Coordinates of C-alpha atoms and ligand atoms in Angstrom, one line a residue:
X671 CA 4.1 -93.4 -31.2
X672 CA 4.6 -93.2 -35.1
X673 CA 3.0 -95.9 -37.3
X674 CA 5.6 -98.2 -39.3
X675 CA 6.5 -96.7 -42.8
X676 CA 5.6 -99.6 -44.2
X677 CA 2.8 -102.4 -43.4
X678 CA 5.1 -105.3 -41.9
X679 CA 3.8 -108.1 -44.5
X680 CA 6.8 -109.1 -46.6
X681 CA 4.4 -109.8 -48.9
X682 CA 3.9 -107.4 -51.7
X683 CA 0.5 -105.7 -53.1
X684 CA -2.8 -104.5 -51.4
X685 CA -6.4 -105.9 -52.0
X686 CA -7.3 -104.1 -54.4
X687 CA -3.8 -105.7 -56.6
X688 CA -4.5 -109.2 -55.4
X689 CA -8.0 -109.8 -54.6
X690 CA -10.3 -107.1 -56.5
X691 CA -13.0 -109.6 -56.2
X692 CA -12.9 -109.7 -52.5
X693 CA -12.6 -106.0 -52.7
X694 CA -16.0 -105.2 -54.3
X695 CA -17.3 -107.6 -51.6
X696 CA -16.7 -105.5 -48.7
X697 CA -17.6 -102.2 -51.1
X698 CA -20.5 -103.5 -50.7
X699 CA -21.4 -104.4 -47.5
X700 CA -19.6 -100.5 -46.9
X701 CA -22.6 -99.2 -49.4
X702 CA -24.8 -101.5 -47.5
X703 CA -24.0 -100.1 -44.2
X704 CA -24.2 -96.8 -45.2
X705 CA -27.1 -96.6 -47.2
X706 CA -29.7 -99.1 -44.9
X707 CA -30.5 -98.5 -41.1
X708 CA -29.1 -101.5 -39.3
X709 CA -32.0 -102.3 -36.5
X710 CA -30.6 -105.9 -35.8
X711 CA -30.1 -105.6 -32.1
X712 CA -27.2 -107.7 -31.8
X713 CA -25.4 -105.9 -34.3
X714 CA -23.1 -102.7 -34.1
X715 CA -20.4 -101.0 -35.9
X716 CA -16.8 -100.9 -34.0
X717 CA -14.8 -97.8 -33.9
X718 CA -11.9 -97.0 -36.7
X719 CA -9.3 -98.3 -33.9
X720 CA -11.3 -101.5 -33.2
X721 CA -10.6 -102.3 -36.9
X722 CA -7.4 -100.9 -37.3
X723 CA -6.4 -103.5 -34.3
X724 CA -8.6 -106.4 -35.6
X725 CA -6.5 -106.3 -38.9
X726 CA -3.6 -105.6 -37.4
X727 CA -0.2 -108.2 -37.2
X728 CA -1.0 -109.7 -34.2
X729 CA -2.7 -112.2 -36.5
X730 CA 0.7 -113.0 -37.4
X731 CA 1.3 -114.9 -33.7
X732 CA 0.5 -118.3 -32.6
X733 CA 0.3 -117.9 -28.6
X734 CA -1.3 -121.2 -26.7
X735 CA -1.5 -120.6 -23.4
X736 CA -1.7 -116.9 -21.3
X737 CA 0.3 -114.1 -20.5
X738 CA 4.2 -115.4 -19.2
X739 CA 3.0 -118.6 -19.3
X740 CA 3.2 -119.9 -23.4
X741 CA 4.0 -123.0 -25.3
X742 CA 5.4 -120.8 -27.7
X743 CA 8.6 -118.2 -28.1
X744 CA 7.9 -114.4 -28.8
X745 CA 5.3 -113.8 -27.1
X746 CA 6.6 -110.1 -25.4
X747 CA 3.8 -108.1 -27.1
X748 CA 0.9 -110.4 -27.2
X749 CA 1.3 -110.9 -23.4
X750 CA 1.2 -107.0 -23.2
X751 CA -1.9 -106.4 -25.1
X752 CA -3.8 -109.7 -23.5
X753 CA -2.6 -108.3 -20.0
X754 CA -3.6 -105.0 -21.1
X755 CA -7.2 -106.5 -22.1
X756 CA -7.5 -109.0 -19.3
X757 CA -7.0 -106.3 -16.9
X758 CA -9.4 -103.6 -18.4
X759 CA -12.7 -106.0 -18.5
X760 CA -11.7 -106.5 -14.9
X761 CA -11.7 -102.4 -14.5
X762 CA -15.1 -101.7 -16.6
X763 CA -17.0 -104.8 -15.3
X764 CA -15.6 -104.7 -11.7
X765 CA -14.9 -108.6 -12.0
X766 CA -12.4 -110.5 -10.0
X767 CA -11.1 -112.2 -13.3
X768 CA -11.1 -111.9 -16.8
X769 CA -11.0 -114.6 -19.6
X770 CA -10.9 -112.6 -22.9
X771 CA -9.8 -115.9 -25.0
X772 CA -12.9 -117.4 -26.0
X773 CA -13.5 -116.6 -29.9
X774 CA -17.9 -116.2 -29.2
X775 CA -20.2 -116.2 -26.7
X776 CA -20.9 -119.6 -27.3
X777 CA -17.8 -120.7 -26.2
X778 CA -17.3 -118.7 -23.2
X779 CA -20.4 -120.8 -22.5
X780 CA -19.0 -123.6 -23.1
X781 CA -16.4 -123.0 -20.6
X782 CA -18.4 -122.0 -18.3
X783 CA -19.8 -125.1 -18.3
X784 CA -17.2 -127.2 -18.3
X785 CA -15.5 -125.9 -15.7
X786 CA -18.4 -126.3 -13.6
X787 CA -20.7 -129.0 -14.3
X788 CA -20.5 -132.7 -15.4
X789 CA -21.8 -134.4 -17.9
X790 CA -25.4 -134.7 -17.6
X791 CA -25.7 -132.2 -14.8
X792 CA -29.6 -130.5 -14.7
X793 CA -29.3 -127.4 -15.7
X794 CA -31.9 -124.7 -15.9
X795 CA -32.3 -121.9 -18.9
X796 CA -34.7 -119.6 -20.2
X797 CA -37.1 -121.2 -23.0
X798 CA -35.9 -120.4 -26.0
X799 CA -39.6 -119.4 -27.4
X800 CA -39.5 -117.0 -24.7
X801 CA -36.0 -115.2 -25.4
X802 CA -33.5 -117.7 -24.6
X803 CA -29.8 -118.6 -26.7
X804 CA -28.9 -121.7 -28.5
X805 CA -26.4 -122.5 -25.8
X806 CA -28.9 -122.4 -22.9
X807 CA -30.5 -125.5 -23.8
X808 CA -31.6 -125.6 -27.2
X809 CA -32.0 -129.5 -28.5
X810 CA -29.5 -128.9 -31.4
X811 CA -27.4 -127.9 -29.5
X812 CA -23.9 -129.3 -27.4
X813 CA -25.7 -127.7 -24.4
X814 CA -28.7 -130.2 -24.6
X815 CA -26.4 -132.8 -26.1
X816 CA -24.3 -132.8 -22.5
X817 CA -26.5 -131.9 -20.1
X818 CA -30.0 -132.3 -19.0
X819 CA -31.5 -128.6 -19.8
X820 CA -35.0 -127.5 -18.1
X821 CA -36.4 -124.4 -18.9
X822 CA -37.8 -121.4 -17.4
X823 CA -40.4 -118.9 -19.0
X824 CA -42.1 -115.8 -19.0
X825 CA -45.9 -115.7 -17.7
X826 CA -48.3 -115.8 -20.8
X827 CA -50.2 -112.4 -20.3
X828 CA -47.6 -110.2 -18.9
X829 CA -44.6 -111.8 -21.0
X830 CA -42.3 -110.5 -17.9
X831 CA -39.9 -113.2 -16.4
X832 CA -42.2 -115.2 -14.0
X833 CA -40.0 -115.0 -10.9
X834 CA -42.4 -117.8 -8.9
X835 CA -42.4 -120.3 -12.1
X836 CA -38.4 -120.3 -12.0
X837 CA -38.4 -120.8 -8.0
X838 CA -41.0 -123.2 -8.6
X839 CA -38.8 -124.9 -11.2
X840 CA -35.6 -124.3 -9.6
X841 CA -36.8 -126.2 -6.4
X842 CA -38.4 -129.3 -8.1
X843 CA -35.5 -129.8 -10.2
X844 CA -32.4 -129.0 -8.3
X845 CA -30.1 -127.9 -10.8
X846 CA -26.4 -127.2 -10.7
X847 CA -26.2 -124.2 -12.6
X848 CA -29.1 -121.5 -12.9
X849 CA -28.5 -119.9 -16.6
X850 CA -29.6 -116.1 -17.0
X851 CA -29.7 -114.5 -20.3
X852 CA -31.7 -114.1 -23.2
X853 CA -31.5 -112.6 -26.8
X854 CA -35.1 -111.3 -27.3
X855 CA -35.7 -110.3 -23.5
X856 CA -36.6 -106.2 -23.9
X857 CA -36.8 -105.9 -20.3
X858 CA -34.4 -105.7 -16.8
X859 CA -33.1 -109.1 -15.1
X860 CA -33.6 -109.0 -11.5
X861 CA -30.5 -110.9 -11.0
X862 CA -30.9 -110.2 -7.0
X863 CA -33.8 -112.6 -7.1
X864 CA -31.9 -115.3 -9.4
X865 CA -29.2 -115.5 -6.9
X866 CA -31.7 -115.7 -4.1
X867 CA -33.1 -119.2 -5.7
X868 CA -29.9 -120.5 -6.9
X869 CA -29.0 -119.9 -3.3
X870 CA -31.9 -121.6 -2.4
X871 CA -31.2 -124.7 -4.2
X872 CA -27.9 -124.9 -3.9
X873 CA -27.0 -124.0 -7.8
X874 CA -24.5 -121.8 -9.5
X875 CA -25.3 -118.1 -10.7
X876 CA -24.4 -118.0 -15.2
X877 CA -25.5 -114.6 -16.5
X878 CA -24.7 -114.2 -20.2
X879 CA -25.4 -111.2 -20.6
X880 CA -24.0 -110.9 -24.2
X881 CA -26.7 -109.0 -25.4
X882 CA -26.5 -106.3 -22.3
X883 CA -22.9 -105.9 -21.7
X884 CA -22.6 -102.7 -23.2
X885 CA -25.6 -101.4 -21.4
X886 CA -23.8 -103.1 -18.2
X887 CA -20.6 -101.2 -18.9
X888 CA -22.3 -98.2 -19.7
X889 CA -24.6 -98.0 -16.6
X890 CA -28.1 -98.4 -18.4
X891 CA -28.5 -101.8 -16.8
X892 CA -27.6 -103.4 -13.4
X893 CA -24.5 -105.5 -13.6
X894 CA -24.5 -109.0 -12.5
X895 CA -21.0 -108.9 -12.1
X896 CA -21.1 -108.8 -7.9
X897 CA -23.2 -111.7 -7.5
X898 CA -23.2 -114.0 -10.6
X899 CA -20.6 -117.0 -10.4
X900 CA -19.8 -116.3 -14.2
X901 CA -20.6 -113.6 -16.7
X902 CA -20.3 -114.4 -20.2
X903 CA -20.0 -112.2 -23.2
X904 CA -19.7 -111.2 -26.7
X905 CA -18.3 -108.7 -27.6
X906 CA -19.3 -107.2 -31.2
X907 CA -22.9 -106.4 -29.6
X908 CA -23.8 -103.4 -27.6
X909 CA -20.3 -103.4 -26.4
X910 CA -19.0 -102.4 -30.1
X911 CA -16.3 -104.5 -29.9
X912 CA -14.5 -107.2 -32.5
X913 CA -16.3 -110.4 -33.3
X914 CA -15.9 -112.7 -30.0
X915 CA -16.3 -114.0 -26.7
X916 CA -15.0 -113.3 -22.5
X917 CA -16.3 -114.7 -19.2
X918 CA -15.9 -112.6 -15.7
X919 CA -15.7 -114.9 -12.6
X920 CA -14.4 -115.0 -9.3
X921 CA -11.4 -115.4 -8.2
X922 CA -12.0 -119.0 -7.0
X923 CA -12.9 -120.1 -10.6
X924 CA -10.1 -118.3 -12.5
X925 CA -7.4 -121.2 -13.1
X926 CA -10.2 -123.9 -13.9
X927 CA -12.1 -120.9 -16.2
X928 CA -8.6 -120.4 -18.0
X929 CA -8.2 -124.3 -18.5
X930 CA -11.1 -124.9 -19.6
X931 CA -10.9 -122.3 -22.6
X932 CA -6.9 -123.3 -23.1
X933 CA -6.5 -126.4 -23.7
X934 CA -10.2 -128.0 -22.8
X935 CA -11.7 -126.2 -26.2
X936 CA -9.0 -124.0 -28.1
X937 CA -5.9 -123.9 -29.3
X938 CA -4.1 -120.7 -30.4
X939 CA -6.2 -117.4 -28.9
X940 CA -7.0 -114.5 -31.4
X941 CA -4.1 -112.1 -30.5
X942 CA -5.7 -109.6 -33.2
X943 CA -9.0 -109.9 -31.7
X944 CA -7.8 -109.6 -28.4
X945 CA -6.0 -106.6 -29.3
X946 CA -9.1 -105.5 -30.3
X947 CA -11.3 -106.3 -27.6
X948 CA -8.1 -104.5 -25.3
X949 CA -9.4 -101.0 -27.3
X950 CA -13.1 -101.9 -27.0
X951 CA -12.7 -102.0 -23.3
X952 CA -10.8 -98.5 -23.5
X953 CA -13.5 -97.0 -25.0
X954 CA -16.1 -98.8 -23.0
X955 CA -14.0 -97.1 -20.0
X956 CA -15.1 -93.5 -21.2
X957 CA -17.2 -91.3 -20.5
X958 CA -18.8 -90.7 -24.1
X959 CA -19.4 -94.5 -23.8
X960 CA -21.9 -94.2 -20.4
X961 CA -23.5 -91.7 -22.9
X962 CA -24.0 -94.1 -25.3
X963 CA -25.2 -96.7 -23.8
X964 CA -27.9 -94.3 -22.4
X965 CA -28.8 -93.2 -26.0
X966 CA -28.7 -97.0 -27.0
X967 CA -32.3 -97.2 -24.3
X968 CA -33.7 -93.7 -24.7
X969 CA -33.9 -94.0 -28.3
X970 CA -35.4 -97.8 -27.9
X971 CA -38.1 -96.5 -25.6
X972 CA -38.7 -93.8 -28.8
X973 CA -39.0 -96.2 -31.2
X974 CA -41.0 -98.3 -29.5
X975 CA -43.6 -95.5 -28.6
X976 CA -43.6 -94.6 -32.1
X977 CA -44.4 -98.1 -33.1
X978 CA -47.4 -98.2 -30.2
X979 CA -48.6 -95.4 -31.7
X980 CA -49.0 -96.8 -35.2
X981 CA -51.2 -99.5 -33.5
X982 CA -48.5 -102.1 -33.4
X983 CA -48.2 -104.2 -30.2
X984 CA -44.8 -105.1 -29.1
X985 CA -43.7 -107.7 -26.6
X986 CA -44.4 -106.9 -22.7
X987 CA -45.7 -103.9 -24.1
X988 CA -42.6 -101.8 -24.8
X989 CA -39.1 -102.0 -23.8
X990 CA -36.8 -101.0 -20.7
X991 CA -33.3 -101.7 -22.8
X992 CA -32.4 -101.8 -26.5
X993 CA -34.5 -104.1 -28.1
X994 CA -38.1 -104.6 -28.5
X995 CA -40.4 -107.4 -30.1
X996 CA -43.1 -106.3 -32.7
X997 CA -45.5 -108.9 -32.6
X998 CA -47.6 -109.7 -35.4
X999 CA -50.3 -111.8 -34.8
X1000 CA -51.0 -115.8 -35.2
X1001 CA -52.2 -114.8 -38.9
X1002 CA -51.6 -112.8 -41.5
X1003 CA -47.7 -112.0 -42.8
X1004 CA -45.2 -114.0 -40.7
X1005 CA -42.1 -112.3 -39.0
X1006 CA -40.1 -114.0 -41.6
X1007 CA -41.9 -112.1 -44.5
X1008 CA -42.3 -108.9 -42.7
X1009 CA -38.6 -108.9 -41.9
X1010 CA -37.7 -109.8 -46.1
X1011 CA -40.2 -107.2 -46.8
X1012 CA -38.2 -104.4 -44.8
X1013 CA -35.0 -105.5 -45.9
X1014 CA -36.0 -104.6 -49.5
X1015 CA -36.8 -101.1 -48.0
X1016 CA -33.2 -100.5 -46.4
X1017 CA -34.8 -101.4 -42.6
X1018 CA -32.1 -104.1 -41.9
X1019 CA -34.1 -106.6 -38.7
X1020 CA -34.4 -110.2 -38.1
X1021 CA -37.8 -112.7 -37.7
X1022 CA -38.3 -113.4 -33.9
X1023 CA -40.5 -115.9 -31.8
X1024 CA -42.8 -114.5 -29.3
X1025 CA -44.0 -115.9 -25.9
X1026 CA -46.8 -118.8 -27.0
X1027 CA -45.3 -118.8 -31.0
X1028 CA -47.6 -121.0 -32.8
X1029 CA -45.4 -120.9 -36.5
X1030 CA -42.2 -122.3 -35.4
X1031 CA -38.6 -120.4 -35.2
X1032 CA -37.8 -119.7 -38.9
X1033 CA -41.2 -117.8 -39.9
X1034 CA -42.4 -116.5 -36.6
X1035 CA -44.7 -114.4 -35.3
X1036 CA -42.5 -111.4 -34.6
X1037 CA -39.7 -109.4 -35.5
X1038 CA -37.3 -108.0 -33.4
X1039 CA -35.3 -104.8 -33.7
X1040 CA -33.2 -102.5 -31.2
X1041 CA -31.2 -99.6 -31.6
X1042 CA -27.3 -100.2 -30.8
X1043 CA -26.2 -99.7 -34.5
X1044 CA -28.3 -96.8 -35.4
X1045 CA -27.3 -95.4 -32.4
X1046 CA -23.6 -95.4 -33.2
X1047 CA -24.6 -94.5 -36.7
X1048 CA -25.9 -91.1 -35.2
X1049 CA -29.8 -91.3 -35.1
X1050 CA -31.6 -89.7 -32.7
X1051 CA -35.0 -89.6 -31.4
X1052 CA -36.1 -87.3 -34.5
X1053 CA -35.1 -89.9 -36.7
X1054 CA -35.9 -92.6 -34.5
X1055 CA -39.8 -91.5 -34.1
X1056 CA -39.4 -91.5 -38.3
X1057 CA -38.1 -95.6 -38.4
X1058 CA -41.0 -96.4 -36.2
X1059 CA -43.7 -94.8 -38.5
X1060 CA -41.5 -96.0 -41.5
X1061 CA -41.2 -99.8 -40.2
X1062 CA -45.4 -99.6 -38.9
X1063 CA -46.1 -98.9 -42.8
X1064 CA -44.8 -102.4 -43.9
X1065 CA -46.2 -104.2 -41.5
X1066 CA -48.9 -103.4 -42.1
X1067 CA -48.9 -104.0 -46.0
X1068 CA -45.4 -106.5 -46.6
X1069 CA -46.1 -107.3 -49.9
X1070 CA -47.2 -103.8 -51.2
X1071 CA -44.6 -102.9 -53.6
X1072 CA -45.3 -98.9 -53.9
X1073 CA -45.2 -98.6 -49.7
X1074 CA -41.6 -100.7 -50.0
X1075 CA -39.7 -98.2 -52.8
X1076 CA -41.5 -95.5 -51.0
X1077 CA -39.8 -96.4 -47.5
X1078 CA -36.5 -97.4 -49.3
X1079 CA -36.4 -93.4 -50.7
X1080 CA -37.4 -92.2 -46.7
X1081 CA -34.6 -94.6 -45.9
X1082 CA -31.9 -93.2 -47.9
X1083 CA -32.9 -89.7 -47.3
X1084 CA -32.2 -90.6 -43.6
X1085 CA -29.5 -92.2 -43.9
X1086 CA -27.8 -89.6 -46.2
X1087 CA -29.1 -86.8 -43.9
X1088 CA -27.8 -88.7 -40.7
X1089 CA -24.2 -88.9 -42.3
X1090 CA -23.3 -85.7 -43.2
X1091 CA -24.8 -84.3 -40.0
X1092 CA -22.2 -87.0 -38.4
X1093 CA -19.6 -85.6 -40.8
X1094 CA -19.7 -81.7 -40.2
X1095 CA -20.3 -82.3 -36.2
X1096 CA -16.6 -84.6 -36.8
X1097 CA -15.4 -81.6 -38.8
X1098 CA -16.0 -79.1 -36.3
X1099 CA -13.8 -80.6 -33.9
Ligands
LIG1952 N1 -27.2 -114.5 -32.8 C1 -27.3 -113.6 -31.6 C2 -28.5 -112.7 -31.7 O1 -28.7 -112.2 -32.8 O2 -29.1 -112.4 -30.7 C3 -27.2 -114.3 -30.3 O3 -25.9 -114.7 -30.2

């Protein structure tokens, strides 16, 4: 199929006529991208297509409803590419039924949850100190606002999941829904044994597995799917997707799932988006993805040896998928200034509780970092082992100034070195 001559908007001039301010914004966040090493875990860099179908006219279409059944006329080609979407999340997750509508993780929570529970309802979620989302319970958020969250942790000296302490909790406080998921857990979810004590207690199976799905897809990580009641995702994380949300479910849930998204909390889906998430799923469906998402771990378990062996000490002790958790001690630099401080040296990560924090959720003890981005970006292990000593030398000394440039140089270097090995491998094919 050709491309149209010309770009469908009757509207005359590109950015660079109308909007040159706009323009030199997204120069640089391009520069940005290029020239810093993106270790934010739940951060990745979609393919050309992703893009090309995320600003593509589908934008154009308002579409309330779902495939052959709209409010609105003209709808042949959104149906097609939501079918086409719908149908491949079925195909890569192995999932009864797909909802690829909701516009974040957050509200393919929210769904969820509406479809299932009532207001008030007990629900149980990880602690957020201990990994957990916003949306599993957090007090500022709708989730604690509607129902009565109570949490599950990880055991103080091993910082694993602490299997008994969630039967223990699961059985004294009954709840509706059991809520798996976290966004600074580096290790495997056992979801066999969560479904054992939400059987136990008679309470629905939620993994979001927003951060994992691309591991899941890939193979690197066992898939919920066959015995969670709902999976919910995003899909711009490991899964290297467009901004956005989807739940899997059963069968039995689909037409109260799809209700709940249409008309309980939107209006007019993302056609554009969904388009986009339609090619993320292709992509997720091939092979070179299954090696990716393998890369995605192998080169977190690197990094995180390199960072042991610069005599940092990371959360649980290492990592089994693509993040890990440095953790810096109840004195000294907080995550927050550790994080600025490798910022200004092109090593792009976030501030992080640990298990038993003790400075509260904007400074922190830790920082997290994983390896998604830098993955798709084309380090390896080589360069991997390099960010590890490069990221051990400002923690260790934030605020010195020389140690910073230095890293920033070492940074670029990489960077530059990275892309045109990227470049020439591209060339040769
Ligand atoms: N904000 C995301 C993260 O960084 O993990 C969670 O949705």
């Amino acid at each position: 199929m050709t491309r149209p001559a010309r770009h469908p908007s009757p509207l005359p001039g590109s950015l660079a006529e109308v909007d040159p301010e706009v323009l030199a914004t997204i120069h640089g966040e391009e520069r940005r991208l290029r020239e810093t090493i993106q270790l934010i875990p739940s951060e990745n860099y979609p393919s050309q297509a992703v893009m090309e179908a995320t600003g593509s006219v589908f934008t154009t279409k308002y579409a309330e409803g779902y495939p052959k059944r709209r409010y609105y006329q003209g709808c042949q080609w959104v149906d097609a590419v939501e079918e086409l979407a719908r149908k491949r999340a079925c195909a890569v997750f192995g999932a009864e039924h797909a909802n690829v509508q909701p516009h974040s993780g957050s509200t393919a929570n929210m769904g969820a949850y509406l479809t299932s529970l009532t207001i008030g309802d007990t629900v149980m979620g990880m602690d957020l100190i201990a990994g957990g989302h916003l949306t599993h319970g957090s007090p500022v958020n709708f989730s604690a606002k509607l129902y009565r969250f109570v949490n599950y942790g990880v055991d103080p000296s091993t910082e694993l999941i602490d299997y008994d302490n969630v039967r223990k909790v699961a059985h004294a406080s009954r709840p509706k829904m059991i809520v798996v998921g976290a966004t600074a857990y580096p290790r495997i979810f056992d979801w066999g044994i969560f479904r054992e004590i939400a059987d136990e207690v008679g309470a629905l199976l939620l993994a979001d597995i927003a951060h994992i799905s691309g591991l899941i897809a890939g193979g690197a990580h066992p898939s919920p799917v066959p015995v969670a009641d709902f999976c919910t995702t995003s899909t711009h994380k490991a899964l290297r997707g467009p901004r956005g949300g989807m739940i899997l479910c059963k069968s039995e849930w689909a037409e109260r799932i799809d209700k709940a998204i249409m008309p309980g909390i939107q209006g007019g889906p993302l056609e554009h988006v969904i388009a986009a998430k339609a090619v993320m799923l292709h992509e997720a469906a091939q092979p070179a993805f299954h090696d990716y998402a393998h890369a995605i771990v192998s080169n977190a378990k690197v990094l995180a040896q390199s960072l042991l062996d610069e005599g940092l000490t990371l959360v649980t002790g290492g990592t089994d998928n693509h993040l890990m958790i440095i953790r810096l001690g109840d004195s000294g630099p907080t995550g927050k200034e550790v994080a600025r401080a490798m910022e200004r040296a092109g090593l792009v990560a976030n501030a992080n509780t640990v298990p038993g924090e003790t400075r509260g959720a904007f400074q922190t003890s830790g920082v997290r970092v994983g390896t998604p981005a830098a993955t798709t970006f084309g380090f390896g292990p080589d360069e991997f082992r390099t960010i590890g000593k490069l990221i051990a030398g400002i923690v260790r000394d934030p605020s010195n100034a020389d140690v910073v440039k230095a890293t920033a140089g070492a940074v670029r270097e990489l960077c530059h070195a990275v892309e045109a090995r990227r470049e020439a491998t591209h060339a040769h094919r």
